């Protein structure tokens, strides 16, 4: 494949691509070549400019400068229509599907001139079978699991017989088994001559799949390489400019008292597209970190809301905090008892976007810091608390008066986690602690959680990043379809075992229905 | 018995027709993700323009066209403000309503004492001779037939055609529609203009055909009812039609009750159509699944293609 590629002109060739936004230069002087049939990785941290570059190739965004050549000819890609006409297909990181429409309708919207929906449905079934991506064209998208939605996106691209397929972080929502399945499909496509641009920051995946890589850092190319001949740490150096930081992690001290206990927690979802929680049992002890793994949409959000008190429960004893039944209490009263929590949405739920950091600190920390006296706010104390948080957690910002939305995702997350930790919570619940956060800040946050554990706090981490859970957790449980598996000590389990559990198949699990996770590929037969 | 029923049923259809036009138009607008609260104002602009044009030309058809153009012109102002200049849709819509009320009252002063001849119903040959249904359904003013055609057209367009699918997709997620390559702003412009035109026709029907006269604020809140209809009908054309005729039916029934000298305050009776329509629609639209599947997700949110 590589030898043949060297002779033919590259399928896609970029020279000197530049794109500047008012606040940031997203791409600067980017060169990139993709050979026919090559699986080429674009590697970089969040904010390195990968997504902007892909949007330029797909015609969603126009570059300020630079040249694009397609199979040797110079082209301007003015719109996604133009990109599709050339033979470029894209699978978006955040799915670009319409939830209230059927699979067929969604595909039809992206195909120019697809009028006969019945014929289209047959073609969808045909293509999905050929590439091992089972799909029912008649189903409404909102009823599909995340993995199935990704199949819709991929099949939608395949129907256009693409010669270049762009995948933007495609594995972030998949179980390990579904990732293997996806890789097989991609290798089959590449073998048929389709070029693939694979965007990711997961080094092991790139090593396993890709035959070439371009590394971006802060909008510039910092190197090209053949991932099969590199090590993860050599690519990490190109990606972040230094070695991968590692968390220091000592074994848990056993024998802490249970601080957060969930006993038979059940709740029907308010949202018709939500997940019902069903008989969840879990105990988190003082001085340990318990992780909950699972593919998104399996009840993580509902569980967090039930524990935080955002959706109070009927049964007081379903959630017990330090021995007290708090199921009916609202979040304020639970916080007063010593609960801290960090939701996955930073802006709008973890922090008020337009308010300053000091005001945001006040919102949850007013009990701890003596910031309110006789119902009046003591602004100086709130500012001092925010300044302390900014210094201790190395938050890069314009000071306590900066608006929350002016911070980058990683810095705001450091501030929010810091705000909760400084209140010395007895129990801390964190959802997706490092989602969309760069590697340096992610390590910092993980280390902060481990340090808090050392001081005796019981910590519950809900995350979709398996690597992260294995790095910091003492025990790991899996949530699938609103049910929770038993928690296993991290040292006694493996990524493979947890991956199987993510399909809902743990020992003793009730075998009701198919898993809601994106693992249908692992178990489904060719429909 | 049936002789007494025929005028009531025929009048019910006639009374519901302005709502059919305005609400079906607004349904299309909202399906594209735009919330235009200016229906009342657009109806009044259409009513005045339609009346003035009919007086000048002597033709009700010209009047209806003038109403259509006036409603679309008012909607164009709204579209410029909200789609091109990204103004807040709720604020701009309320302003359009207030502006339409004031403008039509001011410009309509010279027409307040003008009378138009009562239009003759257009009986469809053969069909109008059917017992009961003939005089009820097929001896109506031409605009009533047009409102039925509009109902069929909107239902077919939204659920059977590709442009209708694109329109619904834009309303659900403009960002995704843009990423796939559809002109979101252009589609929303067309939908908004269509909605304005239909509100204008609804208004013109009132002033030219239903009560052939011009009076200040003569829509009497029908624009607001049309807005409520769309929401409580969970954005489905069939329910919009049913709701409009429910409103018409109660309007006519309370007229008869007042005429018969019912011992209830007339103000209370006059409010009945509004109460009954909203009450019934609230009761039948409680299923959250139906709402989630039919409501345009991006309703009322501005969209910037470059952001």
XYZ file of N, CA and C in Angstrom, chain B residues 32-242:
633
model
N -39.397 25.506 11.283
C -38.052 25.857 10.830
C -37.212 26.392 11.983
N -37.797 26.463 13.184
C -37.034 26.894 14.350
C -37.174 28.370 14.665
N -38.033 29.079 13.934
C -38.212 30.504 14.200
C -39.513 30.695 14.975
N -39.453 31.475 16.044
C -40.644 31.783 16.830
C -41.044 33.214 16.525
N -42.085 33.401 15.724
C -42.546 34.743 15.400
C -43.809 35.033 16.194
N -43.655 35.826 17.259
C -44.799 36.161 18.100
C -45.620 37.310 17.508
N -45.262 37.748 16.314
C -45.940 38.903 15.735
C -47.176 38.566 14.920
N -47.770 37.375 15.119
C -48.901 36.952 14.286
C -50.049 37.954 14.349
N -50.357 38.420 15.565
C -51.455 39.374 15.732
C -51.211 40.634 14.874
N -49.991 41.148 14.949
C -49.662 42.350 14.182
C -49.737 42.098 12.687
N -49.230 40.934 12.251
C -49.243 40.622 10.816
C -50.672 40.437 10.330
N -51.529 39.839 11.172
C -52.940 39.661 10.783
C -53.606 41.015 10.602
N -53.328 41.938 11.523
C -53.960 43.255 11.428
C -53.480 43.999 10.191
N -52.167 43.910 9.897
C -51.658 44.549 8.681
C -52.376 43.965 7.461
N -52.504 42.620 7.446
C -53.182 41.970 6.327
C -54.636 42.376 6.244
N -55.303 42.489 7.421
C -56.728 42.857 7.429
C -56.935 44.240 6.830
N -56.081 45.198 7.272
C -56.251 46.563 6.770
C -55.919 46.645 5.283
N -54.776 46.052 4.889
C -54.372 46.116 3.485
C -55.423 45.458 2.606
N -55.942 44.309 3.062
C -56.961 43.602 2.293
C -58.223 44.439 2.136
N -58.634 45.073 3.234
C -59.848 45.896 3.188
C -59.660 47.081 2.249
N -58.517 47.773 2.413
C -58.260 48.952 1.584
C -58.216 48.580 0.107
N -57.556 47.467 -0.207
C -57.433 47.061 -1.604
C -58.781 46.666 -2.178
N -59.615 46.031 -1.343
C -60.944 45.650 -1.831
C -61.792 46.880 -2.101
N -61.699 47.867 -1.202
C -62.438 49.111 -1.407
C -61.985 49.771 -2.706
N -60.667 49.812 -2.913
C -60.136 50.501 -4.084
C -60.454 49.758 -5.376
N -60.363 48.444 -5.356
C -60.491 47.681 -6.602
C -61.878 47.102 -6.793
N -62.600 46.929 -5.708
C -63.894 46.277 -5.787
C -63.815 44.779 -5.896
N -62.579 44.225 -5.809
C -62.432 42.777 -5.946
C -61.897 42.174 -4.667
N -62.599 41.177 -4.127
C -62.142 40.516 -2.915
C -60.857 39.739 -3.166
N -60.677 39.252 -4.403
C -59.465 38.506 -4.711
C -58.246 39.407 -4.606
N -58.374 40.627 -5.135
C -57.284 41.597 -5.016
C -57.029 41.886 -3.538
N -58.113 41.980 -2.765
C -57.966 42.223 -1.329
C -57.177 41.135 -0.645
N -57.493 39.877 -0.972
C -56.787 38.758 -0.351
C -55.305 38.797 -0.706
N -55.022 39.126 -1.983
C -53.618 39.212 -2.398
C -52.898 40.340 -1.668
N -53.606 41.468 -1.479
C -53.003 42.593 -0.765
C -52.716 42.194 0.677
N -53.646 41.451 1.288
C -53.422 40.980 2.661
C -52.213 40.081 2.726
N -52.089 39.193 1.752
C -50.951 38.286 1.679
C -49.650 39.070 1.601
N -49.632 40.088 0.723
C -48.405 40.867 0.549
C -48.078 41.648 1.817
N -49.103 42.218 2.461
C -48.849 43.015 3.661
C -48.306 42.132 4.790
N -48.897 40.937 4.955
C -48.401 40.026 5.999
C -46.967 39.621 5.737
N -46.658 39.327 4.466
C -45.302 38.927 4.124
C -44.333 40.076 4.344
N -44.782 41.326 4.041
C -43.899 42.479 4.246
C -43.583 42.648 5.725
N -44.606 42.488 6.585
C -44.372 42.605 8.022
C -43.409 41.505 8.480
N -43.578 40.298 7.935
C -42.702 39.195 8.315
C -41.281 39.430 7.833
N -41.151 40.126 6.696
C -39.809 40.413 6.166
C -39.032 41.297 7.144
N -39.740 42.279 7.730
C -39.097 43.136 8.731
C -38.604 42.269 9.894
N -39.471 41.382 10.352
C -39.111 40.492 11.453
C -37.908 39.631 11.064
N -37.923 39.093 9.832
C -36.835 38.216 9.403
C -35.522 38.979 9.325
N -35.580 40.225 8.828
C -34.360 41.042 8.759
C -33.782 41.231 10.155
N -34.673 41.540 11.108
C -34.210 41.798 12.468
C -33.624 40.542 13.109
N -34.330 39.428 12.990
C -33.938 38.262 13.781
C -32.973 37.351 13.035
N -33.121 37.199 11.717
C -32.294 36.232 10.996
C -31.004 36.868 10.498
N -31.100 38.093 9.971
C -29.893 38.747 9.470
C -29.165 39.473 10.588
N -29.909 40.233 11.399
C -29.260 41.020 12.456
C -29.206 40.269 13.782
N -29.737 39.056 13.835
C -29.640 38.192 15.015
C -30.291 38.796 16.254
N -31.342 39.592 16.078
C -32.038 40.116 17.250
C -32.796 38.983 17.938
N -33.139 39.209 19.187
C -33.896 38.214 19.948
C -35.284 38.033 19.334
N -35.661 36.773 19.089
C -36.914 36.518 18.370
C -38.137 36.883 19.198
N -38.103 36.611 20.477
C -39.260 36.911 21.324
C -39.501 38.412 21.367
N -38.435 39.169 21.626
C -38.578 40.625 21.717
C -39.039 41.191 20.375
N -38.416 40.746 19.282
C -38.775 41.275 17.971
C -40.220 40.916 17.624
N -40.661 39.710 17.984
C -42.019 39.290 17.678
C -43.053 40.112 18.448
N -42.770 40.335 19.740
C -43.687 41.163 20.535
C -43.753 42.572 19.959
N -42.584 43.098 19.584
C -42.562 44.446 19.004
C -43.379 44.489 17.722
N -43.269 43.442 16.899
C -44.015 43.408 15.643
C -45.519 43.405 15.909
N -45.944 42.660 16.935
C -47.362 42.627 17.278
C -47.850 44.009 17.669
N -47.103 44.651 18.582
C -47.520 45.963 19.057
C -47.509 46.973 17.899
N -46.461 46.876 17.083
C -46.336 47.776 15.936
C -47.501 47.587 14.962
N -47.852 46.337 14.703
C -48.939 46.065 13.759
C -50.266 46.605 14.262
N -50.519 46.459 15.560
C -51.759 46.988 16.139
C -51.811 48.502 15.956
N -50.695 49.156 16.314
C -50.667 50.615 16.241
C -50.736 51.122 14.813
N -49.936 50.530 13.936
C -49.886 50.994 12.547
C -51.247 50.854 11.875
N -51.898 49.684 12.087
C -53.170 49.458 11.404
C -54.241 50.390 11.971
N -54.195 50.652 13.288
C -55.182 51.561 13.878
C -55.014 52.968 13.293
N -53.735 53.384 13.147
C -53.448 54.731 12.648
C -53.826 54.865 11.176
N -53.314 53.915 10.370
C -53.547 54.011 8.930
C -54.998 53.678 8.574
N -55.711 52.998 9.489
C -57.063 52.538 9.165
C -58.147 53.548 9.463
N -57.769 54.698 10.108
C -58.783 55.692 10.495
C -59.738 56.040 9.349
N -59.201 56.343 8.143
C -60.123 56.755 7.059
C -61.108 55.660 6.660
N -60.838 54.403 6.999
C -61.692 53.304 6.520
C -62.757 52.894 7.527
N -62.775 53.563 8.698
C -63.632 53.050 9.769
C -65.107 53.148 9.439
N -65.480 54.135 8.619
C -66.909 54.272 8.330
C -67.279 53.725 6.953
N -66.276 53.096 6.290
C -66.545 52.555 4.961
C -67.181 51.173 5.103
N -68.166 50.880 4.277
C -68.770 49.546 4.300
C -68.517 48.846 2.973
N -68.340 47.575 3.039
C -68.202 46.755 1.831
C -69.471 45.944 1.670
N -69.861 45.622 0.447
C -71.021 44.733 0.281
C -70.688 43.362 0.849
N -71.649 42.725 1.491
C -71.431 41.374 2.019
C -71.162 40.437 0.852
N -70.068 39.669 0.904
C -69.732 38.793 -0.217
C -70.697 37.614 -0.277
N -70.970 37.181 -1.501
C -71.843 36.026 -1.661
C -71.022 34.747 -1.518
N -71.560 33.767 -0.802
C -70.837 32.488 -0.765
C -70.742 31.890 -2.156
N -69.677 31.169 -2.379
C -69.441 30.552 -3.678
C -69.827 29.085 -3.570
N -71.037 28.773 -4.035
C -71.521 27.393 -3.907
C -70.899 26.531 -4.996
N -70.271 25.452 -4.602
C -69.697 24.543 -5.581
C -70.822 23.786 -6.253
N -70.887 23.794 -7.565
C -71.993 23.134 -8.262
C -72.069 21.662 -7.884
N -73.245 21.124 -7.827
C -73.514 19.718 -7.512
C -73.271 19.424 -6.040
N -72.025 19.667 -5.553
C -71.694 19.330 -4.168
C -72.583 20.093 -3.180
N -72.901 21.348 -3.518
C -73.663 22.167 -2.584
C -75.088 21.651 -2.411
N -75.549 20.804 -3.339
C -76.917 20.292 -3.241
C -77.030 19.062 -2.354
N -75.898 18.511 -1.912
C -75.951 17.358 -1.009
C -76.699 17.760 0.256
N -77.473 16.818 0.828
C -78.161 17.184 2.070
C -77.152 17.388 3.220
N -77.406 18.341 4.059
C -76.611 18.701 5.234
C -75.187 19.121 4.896
N -74.321 18.169 4.410
C -72.935 18.531 4.146
C -72.832 19.570 3.035
N -73.765 19.549 2.090
C -73.707 20.502 0.991
C -73.682 21.941 1.475
N -74.763 22.372 2.142
C -74.790 23.766 2.612
C -73.732 24.077 3.678
N -73.308 23.060 4.447
C -72.314 23.333 5.486
C -70.935 23.513 4.864
N -70.546 22.553 4.009
C -69.162 22.534 3.524
C -68.986 23.271 2.206
N -70.007 23.230 1.341
C -69.741 23.639 -0.035
C -70.498 24.876 -0.479
N -70.969 25.665 0.506
C -71.542 26.963 0.150
C -70.837 28.014 0.996
N -69.506 28.058 0.877
C -68.674 28.931 1.697
C -67.988 29.964 0.815
N -67.457 31.025 1.428
C -66.652 31.973 0.650
C -65.404 31.265 0.100
N -64.873 31.744 -1.031
C -63.745 31.057 -1.679
C -62.556 30.874 -0.748
N -62.280 31.827 0.153
C -61.106 31.706 1.018
C -61.190 30.494 1.945
N -62.417 30.064 2.272
C -62.560 28.883 3.129
C -62.061 27.642 2.372
N -62.428 27.558 1.085
C -61.909 26.418 0.299
C -60.387 26.479 0.230
N -59.883 27.718 0.069
C -58.430 27.867 -0.014
C -57.755 27.418 1.284
N -58.412 27.662 2.430
C -57.799 27.262 3.701
C -57.679 25.742 3.778
N -58.661 25.044 3.159
C -58.550 23.569 3.152
C -57.405 23.129 2.253
N -57.284 23.818 1.121
C -56.179 23.495 0.228
C -54.846 23.730 0.947
N -54.801 24.814 1.725
C -53.578 25.121 2.470
C -53.254 24.009 3.460
N -54.296 23.503 4.135
C -54.082 22.421 5.098
C -53.461 21.202 4.412
N -54.056 20.838 3.258
C -53.509 19.692 2.528
C -52.082 19.951 2.074
N -51.845 21.157 1.611
C -50.521 21.512 1.089
C -49.467 21.452 2.200
N -49.799 22.038 3.358
C -48.818 22.074 4.457
C -48.524 20.653 4.947
N -49.576 19.835 5.115
C -49.359 18.463 5.594
C -48.499 17.686 4.603
N -48.828 17.828 3.316
C -48.080 17.090 2.294
C -46.642 17.577 2.252
N -46.472 18.904 2.275
C -45.129 19.472 2.168
C -44.247 19.020 3.330
N -44.754 19.119 4.547
C -43.912 18.838 5.712
C -43.542 17.364 5.819
N -44.474 16.482 5.486
C -44.237 15.071 5.787
C -44.028 14.197 4.559
N -44.185 14.771 3.357
C -44.060 13.930 2.174
C -42.995 14.407 1.188
N -42.487 15.617 1.376
C -41.538 16.119 0.385
C -40.159 16.302 1.006
N -39.162 16.306 0.122
C -37.801 16.489 0.603
C -37.559 17.894 1.162
N -38.042 18.970 0.474
C -37.868 20.295 1.089
C -38.516 20.376 2.468
N -39.668 19.682 2.652
C -40.297 19.676 3.967
C -39.418 18.997 5.002
N -38.779 17.914 4.591
C -37.854 17.200 5.482
C -36.694 18.114 5.866
N -36.176 18.844 4.879
C -35.071 19.767 5.144
C -35.521 20.844 6.124
N -36.732 21.363 5.919
C -37.250 22.404 6.815
C -37.334 21.883 8.251
N -37.846 20.676 8.427
C -37.942 20.120 9.781
C -36.557 19.898 10.359
N -35.619 19.481 9.507
C -34.260 19.248 9.983
C -33.621 20.550 10.455
N -33.856 21.627 9.709
C -33.318 22.934 10.106
C -33.891 23.336 11.471
N -35.180 23.060 11.660
C -35.794 23.415 12.937
C -35.285 22.580 14.078
N -34.898 21.353 13.788
C -34.405 20.525 14.884
C -32.986 20.896 15.247
N -32.108 21.040 14.273
C -30.728 21.374 14.590
C -30.106 22.175 13.458
N -30.158 23.504 13.568
C -29.592 24.326 12.496
C -28.102 24.076 12.313
N -27.402 23.802 13.403
C -25.954 23.599 13.279
C -25.659 22.360 12.441
N -26.406 21.288 12.685
C -26.191 20.063 11.919
C -26.583 20.277 10.459
N -27.712 20.953 10.253
C -28.153 21.208 8.881
C -27.099 22.010 8.130
N -26.496 22.969 8.804
C -25.444 23.768 8.175
C -24.223 22.904 7.867
N -23.878 22.036 8.820
C -22.702 21.184 8.612
C -22.911 20.254 7.419
N -24.148 19.796 7.215
C -24.410 18.936 6.055
C -24.425 19.768 4.786
N -24.710 21.053 4.906
C -24.615 21.911 3.739
C -25.921 22.560 3.298
N -26.870 22.748 4.216
C -28.105 23.437 3.836
C -28.051 24.901 4.249
N -28.634 25.797 3.415
C -28.631 27.228 3.753
C -29.672 27.536 4.826
N -29.267 27.443 6.077
C -30.204 27.555 7.192
C -30.939 28.891 7.183
N -30.187 29.970 7.024
C -30.811 31.300 7.112
C -31.803 31.482 5.964
N -31.428 31.037 4.761
C -32.315 31.187 3.609
C -33.614 30.419 3.812
N -33.512 29.190 4.315
C -34.705 28.376 4.543
C -35.598 29.036 5.591
N -34.973 29.582 6.628
C -35.764 30.240 7.671
C -36.428 31.509 7.136
N -35.743 32.210 6.226
C -36.357 33.389 5.600
C -37.632 32.987 4.879
N -37.537 31.947 4.051
C -38.705 31.535 3.261
C -39.848 31.125 4.174
N -39.534 30.351 5.214
C -40.590 29.901 6.127
C -41.248 31.090 6.807
N -40.431 32.051 7.258
C -40.975 33.213 7.959
C -41.873 34.032 7.029
N -41.435 34.212 5.774
C -42.255 34.967 4.821
C -43.573 34.242 4.552
N -43.501 32.923 4.409
C -44.729 32.153 4.187
C -45.687 32.341 5.359
N -45.151 32.237 6.582
C -45.991 32.398 7.773
C -46.640 33.774 7.807
N -45.875 34.799 7.478
C -46.421 36.151 7.469
C -47.509 36.292 6.424
N -47.267 35.725 5.245
C -48.255 35.813 4.170
C -49.564 35.148 4.583
N -49.464 33.992 5.235
C -50.686 33.293 5.643
C -51.406 34.060 6.751
N -50.663 34.657 7.680
C -51.293 35.483 8.715
C -52.011 36.660 8.043
N -51.372 37.231 7.014
C -51.986 38.341 6.302
C -53.276 37.921 5.610
N -53.277 36.750 4.984
C -54.490 36.257 4.333
C -55.590 36.025 5.372
N -55.196 35.465 6.521
C -56.169 35.253 7.600
C -56.813 36.564 8.019
N -55.970 37.599 8.135
C -56.498 38.915 8.502
C -57.426 39.457 7.430
N -57.002 39.326 6.164
C -57.816 39.834 5.067
C -59.159 39.106 4.995
N -59.159 37.826 5.303
C -60.415 37.070 5.321
C -61.383 37.697 6.317
N -60.838 38.095 7.481
C -61.687 38.711 8.507
C -62.333 39.991 7.995
N -61.521 40.892 7.412
C -62.017 42.223 7.083
C -62.735 42.263 5.742
N -62.474 41.305 4.869
C -63.078 41.343 3.538
C -64.276 40.411 3.439
N -64.181 39.243 4.111
C -65.183 38.217 3.883
C -66.034 37.937 5.131
N -65.382 37.776 6.279
C -66.123 37.325 7.470
C -67.001 38.439 8.009
N -66.421 39.588 8.344
C -67.199 40.773 8.702
C -66.696 41.883 7.797
N -67.355 42.116 6.656
C -66.788 43.022 5.657
C -66.780 44.475 6.137
N -65.829 44.792 6.973
C -65.657 46.145 7.504
C -64.282 46.237 8.109
N -63.844 47.469 8.420
C -62.584 47.632 9.138
C -62.879 48.247 10.494
N -62.368 47.625 11.557
C -62.445 48.200 12.889
C -61.082 48.046 13.542
N -60.713 49.039 14.321
C -59.437 48.995 15.018
C -59.338 47.696 15.825
N -58.178 47.051 15.773
C -57.917 45.837 16.547
C -58.977 44.760 16.310
N -59.415 44.605 15.058
C -60.551 43.720 14.787
C -60.200 42.227 14.904
N -58.900 41.891 14.945
C -58.553 40.465 15.097
C -58.854 39.972 16.504
N -58.918 40.890 17.471
C -59.348 40.572 18.832
C -58.601 39.379 19.427
N -57.293 39.366 19.265
C -56.500 38.314 19.930
C -56.412 37.010 19.174
N -56.964 36.952 17.948
C -56.889 35.676 17.223
C -55.450 35.291 16.900
N -54.600 36.298 16.711
C -53.183 36.002 16.448
C -52.544 35.270 17.611
N -52.896 35.677 18.813
C -52.334 35.002 19.999
C -52.885 33.596 20.116
N -54.184 33.454 19.809
C -54.780 32.116 19.851
C -54.102 31.208 18.816
N -53.798 31.779 17.647
C -53.118 30.977 16.621
C -51.777 30.467 17.151
N -51.046 31.342 17.847
C -49.765 30.935 18.419
C -49.950 29.797 19.423
N -50.953 29.968 20.300
C -51.200 28.937 21.307
C -51.621 27.629 20.647
N -52.442 27.752 19.589
C -52.897 26.570 18.860
C -51.717 25.725 18.387
N -50.734 26.392 17.801
C -49.598 25.662 17.235
C -48.889 24.864 18.324
N -48.679 25.503 19.476
C -47.954 24.832 20.554
C -48.778 23.670 21.113
N -50.051 23.968 21.420
C -50.848 22.927 22.065
C -51.272 21.843 21.085
N -51.234 22.151 19.801
C -51.491 21.113 18.802
C -50.223 20.294 18.559
N -49.195 20.529 19.385
C -47.910 19.842 19.278
C -47.393 19.831 17.833
N -47.506 20.974 17.181
C -46.927 21.201 15.848
C -47.417 20.180 14.823
N -48.699 19.773 14.927
C -49.250 18.842 13.938
C -50.437 19.487 13.249
N -50.416 19.519 11.913
C -51.436 20.260 11.163
C -52.864 19.810 11.472
N -53.085 18.499 11.620
C -54.444 18.006 11.864
C -55.030 18.597 13.135
N -54.218 18.634 14.173
C -54.703 19.166 15.437
C -54.889 20.675 15.379
N -54.062 21.346 14.579
C -54.241 22.790 14.403
C -55.617 23.052 13.790
N -55.959 22.263 12.748
C -57.246 22.435 12.078
C -58.391 22.197 13.063
N -58.285 21.104 13.832
C -59.344 20.776 14.789
C -59.484 21.891 15.817
